[in-house]
PDB file of C-alpha atoms in Angstrom:
ATOM      1  CA  MET A  86     -12.305   0.740  11.786  1.00 62.00           C
ATOM      2  CA  MET A  87      -8.478   2.802  11.846  1.00 72.00           C
ATOM      3  CA  ALA A  88      -8.226   5.747  10.441  1.00 87.00           C
ATOM      4  CA  GLN A  89      -4.841   5.497   8.977  1.00 92.00           C
ATOM      5  CA  VAL A  90      -4.151   2.804   6.889  1.00 94.00           C
ATOM      6  CA  LYS A  91      -0.522   1.196   5.880  1.00 95.00           C
ATOM      7  CA  LEU A  92      -0.189  -0.996   2.968  1.00 96.00           C
ATOM      8  CA  THR A  93       2.517  -2.693   2.283  1.00 97.00           C
ATOM      9  CA  VAL A  94       3.994  -4.909  -0.658  1.00 97.00           C
ATOM     10  CA  SER A  95       7.157  -6.815  -1.233  1.00 96.00           C
ATOM     11  CA  ARG A  96       8.800  -7.934  -4.750  1.00 95.00           C
ATOM     12  CA  GLY A  97       7.978 -10.814  -5.425  1.00 95.00           C
ATOM     13  CA  LYS A  98       4.522 -10.764  -3.569  1.00 96.00           C
ATOM     14  CA  GLN A  99       2.175  -8.800  -5.331  1.00 95.00           C
ATOM     15  CA  ALA A 100      -1.030 -11.215  -4.778  1.00 97.00           C
ATOM     16  CA  LEU A 101      -4.210  -9.766  -2.583  1.00 96.00           C
ATOM     17  CA  LYS A 102      -2.863 -11.728   0.496  1.00 97.00           C
ATOM     18  CA  ASP A 103       0.445 -10.439   0.268  1.00 97.00           C
ATOM     19  CA  VAL A 104      -0.461  -7.214   0.477  1.00 97.00           C
ATOM     20  CA  ALA A 105      -0.324  -6.106   4.513  1.00 96.00           C
ATOM     21  CA  VAL A 106      -2.629  -3.793   5.777  1.00 96.00           C
ATOM     22  CA  ALA A 107      -1.548  -2.331   9.727  1.00 95.00           C
ATOM     23  CA  ALA A 108      -2.536   0.582  11.574  1.00 92.00           C
ATOM     24  CA  GLY A 109      -1.217   3.305   9.933  1.00 92.00           C
ATOM     25  CA  THR A 110       0.215   6.975  11.547  1.00 90.00           C
ATOM     26  CA  ALA A 111      -2.017  10.123  11.131  1.00 88.00           C
ATOM     27  CA  ILE A 112      -0.339  12.663   7.999  1.00 87.00           C
ATOM     28  CA  ALA A 113      -0.870  15.915   7.875  1.00 82.00           C
ATOM     29  CA  GLY A 114      -4.172  16.994   6.107  1.00 76.00           C
ATOM     30  CA  SER A 115      -7.013  13.932   6.280  1.00 80.00           C
ATOM     31  CA  ASP A 116      -7.149  13.787   2.315  1.00 85.00           C
ATOM     32  CA  ALA A 117      -3.768  13.040   1.910  1.00 89.00           C
ATOM     33  CA  MET A 118      -1.745   9.545   1.012  1.00 91.00           C
ATOM     34  CA  GLU A 119       2.037   9.415   1.389  1.00 91.00           C
ATOM     35  CA  LEU A 120       4.324   6.514  -0.769  1.00 94.00           C
ATOM     36  CA  ASN A 121       7.797   5.041   0.768  1.00 94.00           C
ATOM     37  CA  ILE A 122       9.575   3.054  -1.808  1.00 95.00           C
ATOM     38  CA  ASP A 123      13.297   1.973  -1.353  1.00 95.00           C
ATOM     39  CA  GLN A 124      15.125   2.440  -4.306  1.00 96.00           C
ATOM     40  CA  THR A 125      18.050   0.328  -2.853  1.00 96.00           C
ATOM     41  CA  LYS A 126      17.303  -2.613  -5.545  1.00 95.00           C
ATOM     42  CA  ILE A 127      14.655  -2.076  -6.712  1.00 96.00           C
ATOM     43  CA  SER A 128      13.837  -1.073 -10.578  1.00 97.00           C
ATOM     44  CA  LYS A 129      10.837   1.537 -11.533  1.00 98.00           C
ATOM     45  CA  GLY A 130       8.928  -1.339 -12.811  1.00 97.00           C
ATOM     46  CA  ASP A 131       9.569  -3.019  -9.970  1.00 97.00           C
ATOM     47  CA  ALA A 132       8.001   0.212  -8.476  1.00 97.00           C
ATOM     48  CA  LEU A 133       4.885   0.558 -11.116  1.00 98.00           C
ATOM     49  CA  VAL A 134       3.941  -3.476 -10.224  1.00 98.00           C
ATOM     50  CA  MET A 135       3.877  -3.597  -6.917  1.00 97.00           C
ATOM     51  CA  VAL A 136       1.917  -0.150  -7.085  1.00 98.00           C
ATOM     52  CA  ASP A 137      -0.730  -1.819  -8.731  1.00 98.00           C
ATOM     53  CA  ALA A 138      -0.622  -4.395  -6.161  1.00 98.00           C
ATOM     54  CA  LEU A 139      -1.907  -2.150  -4.217  1.00 97.00           C
ATOM     55  CA  ARG A 140      -4.418  -0.488  -6.203  1.00 98.00           C
ATOM     56  CA  ALA A 141      -5.732  -4.476  -6.421  1.00 98.00           C
ATOM     57  CA  LYS A 142      -5.598  -4.508  -2.705  1.00 97.00           C
ATOM     58  CA  ILE A 143      -7.526  -1.230  -1.879  1.00 97.00           C
ATOM     59  CA  PHE A 144     -10.285  -2.078  -4.973  1.00 97.00           C
ATOM     60  CA  ALA A 145     -10.822  -5.601  -3.486  1.00 97.00           C
ATOM     61  CA  SER A 146     -11.097  -4.323   0.066  1.00 96.00           C
ATOM     62  CA  PRO A 147     -13.658  -2.863   2.100  1.00 95.00           C
ATOM     63  CA  TRP A 148     -13.552   0.217   2.427  1.00 93.00           C
ATOM     64  CA  PRO A 149     -12.977   2.211   5.263  1.00 92.00           C
ATOM     65  CA  MET A 150      -9.862   0.094   5.184  1.00 89.00           C
ATOM     66  CA  ALA A 151      -9.612  -2.460   8.067  1.00 78.00           C
TER      67      ALA A 151
END
């Protein structure tokens, strides 16, 4: 079990199988979460669809995630 996980989603690849789960890095506080968005080539709508894909992956995965 990893204490931190990193979820990665790409525009156009929002299926559960396409959302990657990997080891994350520690952040300040054990009750925190970060979201990094590269806004170079995506719209706000794209970003919101991708956030929904992350939510779906968290919902469908066992907890704690591994």
